[in-house]
Short mmCIF file of C-alpha atoms in Angstrom, two decimals:
data_model
loop_
_atom_site.label_atom_id
_atom_site.label_comp_id
_atom_site.label_asym_id
_atom_site.label_seq_id
_atom_site.Cartn_x
_atom_site.Cartn_y
_atom_site.Cartn_z
CA LYS B 1343 0.00 0.00 0.00
CA ALA B 1344 1.17 3.49 -0.72
CA GLY B 1345 1.92 5.59 2.35
CA VAL B 1346 0.59 8.97 3.32
CA THR B 1347 1.54 11.62 0.80
CA GLN B 1348 1.69 15.34 1.33
CA THR B 1349 2.03 18.11 -1.21
CA PRO B 1350 3.85 20.31 -1.62
CA ARG B 1351 6.93 19.24 0.32
CA TYR B 1352 8.34 22.74 0.59
CA LEU B 1353 6.70 26.12 0.40
CA ILE B 1354 7.80 29.72 0.80
CA LYS B 1355 5.20 32.42 1.39
CA THR B 1356 5.18 35.99 2.62
CA ARG B 1357 3.29 37.45 5.56
CA GLY B 1358 -0.38 38.07 4.88
CA GLN B 1359 -0.66 35.43 2.17
CA GLN B 1360 -2.67 32.26 2.51
CA VAL B 1361 -1.62 28.68 1.89
CA THR B 1362 -3.31 25.36 1.24
CA LEU B 1363 -1.61 22.06 2.05
CA SER B 1364 -2.81 18.70 0.82
CA CYS B 1365 -2.72 15.23 2.35
CA SER B 1366 -3.65 11.91 0.76
CA PRO B 1367 -4.15 9.18 3.37
CA ILE B 1368 -3.42 5.50 3.07
CA SER B 1369 -6.14 3.80 1.09
CA GLY B 1370 -8.98 2.76 3.38
CA HIS B 1371 -8.06 5.12 6.19
CA ARG B 1372 -10.91 7.47 7.06
CA SER B 1373 -9.27 9.51 9.81
CA VAL B 1374 -6.79 12.26 8.96
CA SER B 1375 -5.04 14.38 11.58
CA TRP B 1376 -2.88 17.46 11.15
CA TYR B 1377 0.01 18.59 13.35
CA GLN B 1378 2.31 21.59 13.45
CA GLN B 1379 5.90 20.93 14.46
CA THR B 1380 8.29 23.72 15.46
CA PRO B 1381 11.58 23.64 17.36
CA GLY B 1382 10.13 25.73 20.17
CA GLN B 1383 6.68 24.19 20.64
CA GLY B 1384 7.30 20.65 19.49
CA LEU B 1385 4.46 18.66 17.96
CA GLN B 1386 1.09 20.35 18.32
CA PHE B 1387 -2.25 18.90 17.28
CA LEU B 1388 -4.24 21.05 14.86
CA PHE B 1389 -7.36 19.04 14.02
CA GLU B 1390 -8.66 15.65 13.00
CA TYR B 1391 -11.20 14.74 10.35
CA PHE B 1392 -13.20 11.56 10.07
CA SER B 1393 -15.64 10.90 7.24
CA GLU B 1394 -15.58 14.55 6.15
CA THR B 1395 -16.38 15.85 9.66
CA GLN B 1396 -14.01 17.62 12.03
CA ARG B 1397 -13.95 15.37 15.06
CA ASN B 1398 -11.25 17.01 17.17
CA LYS B 1399 -9.65 20.43 17.24
CA GLY B 1400 -6.52 21.73 18.87
CA ASN B 1401 -5.88 25.14 20.32
CA PHE B 1402 -5.10 27.17 17.20
CA PRO B 1403 -6.65 30.40 15.94
CA GLY B 1404 -9.39 30.44 13.34
CA ARG B 1405 -6.83 31.27 10.63
CA PHE B 1406 -6.13 27.54 10.59
CA SER B 1407 -8.86 25.51 8.95
CA GLY B 1408 -9.24 22.24 7.20
CA ARG B 1409 -11.56 19.97 5.34
CA GLN B 1410 -11.84 16.41 4.20
CA PHE B 1411 -13.26 15.15 0.95
CA SER B 1412 -15.37 12.08 0.28
CA ASN B 1413 -12.27 10.15 -0.83
CA SER B 1414 -10.67 10.95 2.59
CA ARG B 1415 -8.11 13.32 1.12
CA SER B 1416 -7.68 16.34 3.32
CA GLU B 1417 -6.56 19.91 2.96
CA MET B 1418 -5.58 22.45 5.53
CA ASN B 1419 -5.58 26.17 4.94
CA VAL B 1420 -3.81 28.94 6.77
CA SER B 1421 -4.94 32.47 6.03
CA THR B 1422 -3.16 35.74 6.75
CA LEU B 1423 0.16 34.04 7.33
CA GLU B 1424 2.41 35.18 10.16
CA LEU B 1425 6.13 34.65 10.61
CA GLY B 1426 5.38 32.28 13.49
CA ASP B 1427 3.49 29.96 11.15
CA SER B 1428 6.82 28.78 9.74
CA ALA B 1429 6.87 25.10 10.63
CA LEU B 1430 6.73 21.53 9.45
CA TYR B 1431 3.11 20.53 8.94
CA LEU B 1432 2.51 16.83 9.34
CA CYS B 1433 -0.48 14.83 8.28
CA ALA B 1434 -1.31 11.40 9.66
CA SER B 1435 -3.95 8.89 8.68
CA SER B 1436 -5.31 6.06 10.77
CA LEU B 1437 -7.66 3.14 10.60
CA SER B 1438 -7.84 2.63 14.34
CA GLU B 1439 -5.50 4.04 16.97
CA THR B 1440 -2.17 3.73 15.14
CA GLN B 1441 -1.27 6.80 13.12
CA TYR B 1442 0.79 6.75 9.95
CA PHE B 1443 2.55 9.97 9.08
CA GLY B 1444 3.43 11.61 5.83
CA PRO B 1445 6.80 13.28 5.23
CA GLY B 1446 5.40 16.72 5.99
CA THR B 1447 5.22 20.07 4.26
CA ARG B 1448 7.87 22.54 5.35
CA LEU B 1449 6.43 26.06 5.25
CA LEU B 1450 8.63 29.12 5.48
CA VAL B 1451 6.95 32.49 5.95
CA LEU B 1452 9.07 35.52 5.09
CA GLY I 903 -6.46 15.03 32.34
CA ASP I 904 -4.71 12.54 30.11
CA SER I 905 -1.04 13.30 29.50
CA VAL I 906 2.27 11.84 28.41
CA THR I 907 5.57 12.94 29.93
CA GLN I 908 8.94 11.94 28.57
CA MET I 909 12.45 12.81 29.59
CA GLU I 910 13.96 16.02 28.28
CA GLY I 911 16.73 15.81 25.76
CA PRO I 912 19.04 15.95 24.12
CA VAL I 913 20.54 12.62 25.06
CA THR I 914 24.07 12.03 23.80
CA LEU I 915 25.60 8.56 23.89
CA SER I 916 28.52 6.76 22.35
CA GLU I 917 27.93 3.97 19.86
CA GLU I 918 27.16 0.61 21.52
CA ALA I 919 25.98 2.26 24.74
CA PHE I 920 22.77 1.23 26.50
CA LEU I 921 19.81 3.54 25.94
CA THR I 922 16.83 4.34 28.14
CA ILE I 923 14.32 7.07 27.36
CA ASN I 924 11.73 7.44 30.10
CA CYS I 925 8.03 7.88 29.44
CA THR I 926 5.19 8.03 31.93
CA TYR I 927 1.52 8.56 31.32
CA THR I 928 -1.65 9.68 33.07
CA ALA I 929 -4.84 8.20 31.74
CA THR I 930 -8.26 6.90 32.61
CA GLY I 931 -8.17 3.19 32.00
CA TYR I 932 -5.44 1.37 30.13
CA PRO I 933 -4.80 2.87 26.73
CA SER I 934 -2.43 1.52 24.12
CA LEU I 935 1.03 3.07 24.23
CA PHE I 936 3.32 3.93 21.35
CA TRP I 937 6.84 5.03 20.53
CA TYR I 938 7.34 6.97 17.31
CA VAL I 939 10.68 7.97 15.79
CA GLN I 940 11.46 10.93 13.54
CA TYR I 941 14.66 10.81 11.53
CA PRO I 942 16.12 14.10 10.25
CA GLY I 943 14.02 15.64 7.50
CA GLU I 944 11.26 13.04 7.72
CA GLY I 945 7.84 12.54 9.27
CA LEU I 946 7.18 10.32 12.27
CA GLN I 947 7.29 6.54 11.98
CA LEU I 948 5.74 4.06 14.35
CA LEU I 949 8.60 2.30 16.14
CA LEU I 950 6.68 -0.02 18.45
CA LYS I 951 3.51 -0.29 20.47
CA ALA I 952 1.89 -2.21 23.31
CA THR I 953 -1.84 -2.59 23.71
CA LYS I 954 -2.21 -3.87 27.27
CA ALA I 955 -0.46 -4.10 30.61
CA ASP I 956 2.72 -6.21 30.68
CA ASP I 957 2.89 -6.28 26.88
CA LYS I 958 6.34 -5.73 25.43
CA GLY I 959 6.65 -3.95 22.11
CA SER I 960 9.84 -4.43 20.13
CA ASN I 961 11.32 -3.40 16.80
CA LYS I 962 14.81 -2.75 15.36
CA GLY I 963 16.41 -3.75 18.68
CA PHE I 964 14.27 -1.33 20.68
CA GLU I 965 11.96 -2.56 23.41
CA ALA I 966 9.38 -1.04 25.74
CA THR I 967 7.23 -2.74 28.37
CA TYR I 968 3.81 -1.46 29.39
CA ARG I 969 4.05 -1.13 33.18
CA LYS I 970 0.62 -0.52 34.71
CA GLU I 971 1.97 -0.31 38.26
CA THR I 972 4.35 2.55 37.47
CA THR I 973 2.30 3.97 34.54
CA SER I 974 5.43 3.85 32.43
CA PHE I 975 6.53 2.77 28.95
CA HIS I 976 10.28 3.35 28.90
CA LEU I 977 12.16 2.82 25.64
CA GLU I 978 15.34 0.74 25.79
CA LYS I 979 18.02 -0.51 23.44
CA GLY I 980 21.00 -2.57 24.44
CA SER I 981 23.51 -1.23 21.93
CA VAL I 982 22.78 1.96 20.01
CA GLN I 983 24.15 2.82 16.58
CA VAL I 984 24.88 6.14 14.91
CA SER I 985 21.86 5.50 12.67
CA ASP I 986 19.60 5.61 15.75
CA SER I 987 20.17 9.36 16.01
CA ALA I 988 16.67 10.82 15.79
CA VAL I 989 13.86 12.30 17.85
CA TYR I 990 11.73 9.81 19.80
CA PHE I 991 8.14 10.48 20.82
CA CYS I 992 6.08 8.59 23.37
CA ALA I 993 2.34 8.68 22.60
CA MET I 994 -1.05 7.32 23.57
CA PRO I 995 -4.61 7.68 22.25
CA MET I 996 -6.66 10.10 24.30
CA ASN I 997 -9.94 8.33 23.81
CA ARG I 998 -11.70 6.18 21.29
CA ASP I 999 -11.85 8.80 18.57
CA ASP I 1000 -8.24 8.38 17.47
CA LYS I 1001 -6.85 11.61 18.90
CA ILE I 1002 -3.26 10.90 19.92
CA ILE I 1003 -1.36 12.67 22.70
CA PHE I 1004 2.38 12.97 22.05
CA GLY I 1005 5.16 13.66 24.50
CA LYS I 1006 7.47 16.57 23.72
CA GLY I 1007 10.04 14.33 22.09
CA THR I 1008 13.58 13.37 23.09
CA ARG I 1009 16.42 14.09 20.70
CA LEU I 1010 19.04 11.35 20.67
CA HIS I 1011 22.59 11.87 19.39
CA ILE I 1012 24.84 8.85 18.97
CA LEU I 1013 28.53 9.56 18.60
CA PRO I 1014 30.76 7.18 16.60
#
């Protein structure tokens, strides 16, 4: 089975712009979670989608949003980018309680 | 509330040394417990897991035993290699809806 894929792998944006990141889960996995990883804050949970519904949400501002499509692919969007949004964004899919991670999208905000 | 606490890093060892990375948890009931590893420039990979008390997870020479009495799941390896240099995360599911709680991660450096 193909693993979790994320696109793009690298992205450079400027402050105030918006960005959309994509995640394709492992075939058959209906749950997709998103995490932000930074050197200072570590791994922080953003949100989780299951069958196109947001099931869990972390403590991030409303500028961070996401959605899931009927084929379980997920996107996350960050609007009005800030310098502090520079991070590695990780997506993980799961069938039960074990999560399988993609390689991440590294976002740099200038 | 539910939480996972793991030892602060970085941990620096010489090749062939014995490794222990401590992890303790607070939870209602007896959740599954996981160790994930993140190699430089990559996402997280599941290293091993244990689903019930006294279970031992093992993979790539790493082991961890689910200790209900001490609410711990310490990661051990008898002889580390330079290629084990990575960040290690202890984790557990928060409840039945697949949300996972991760520890802060422990960076491991192995010197040749």
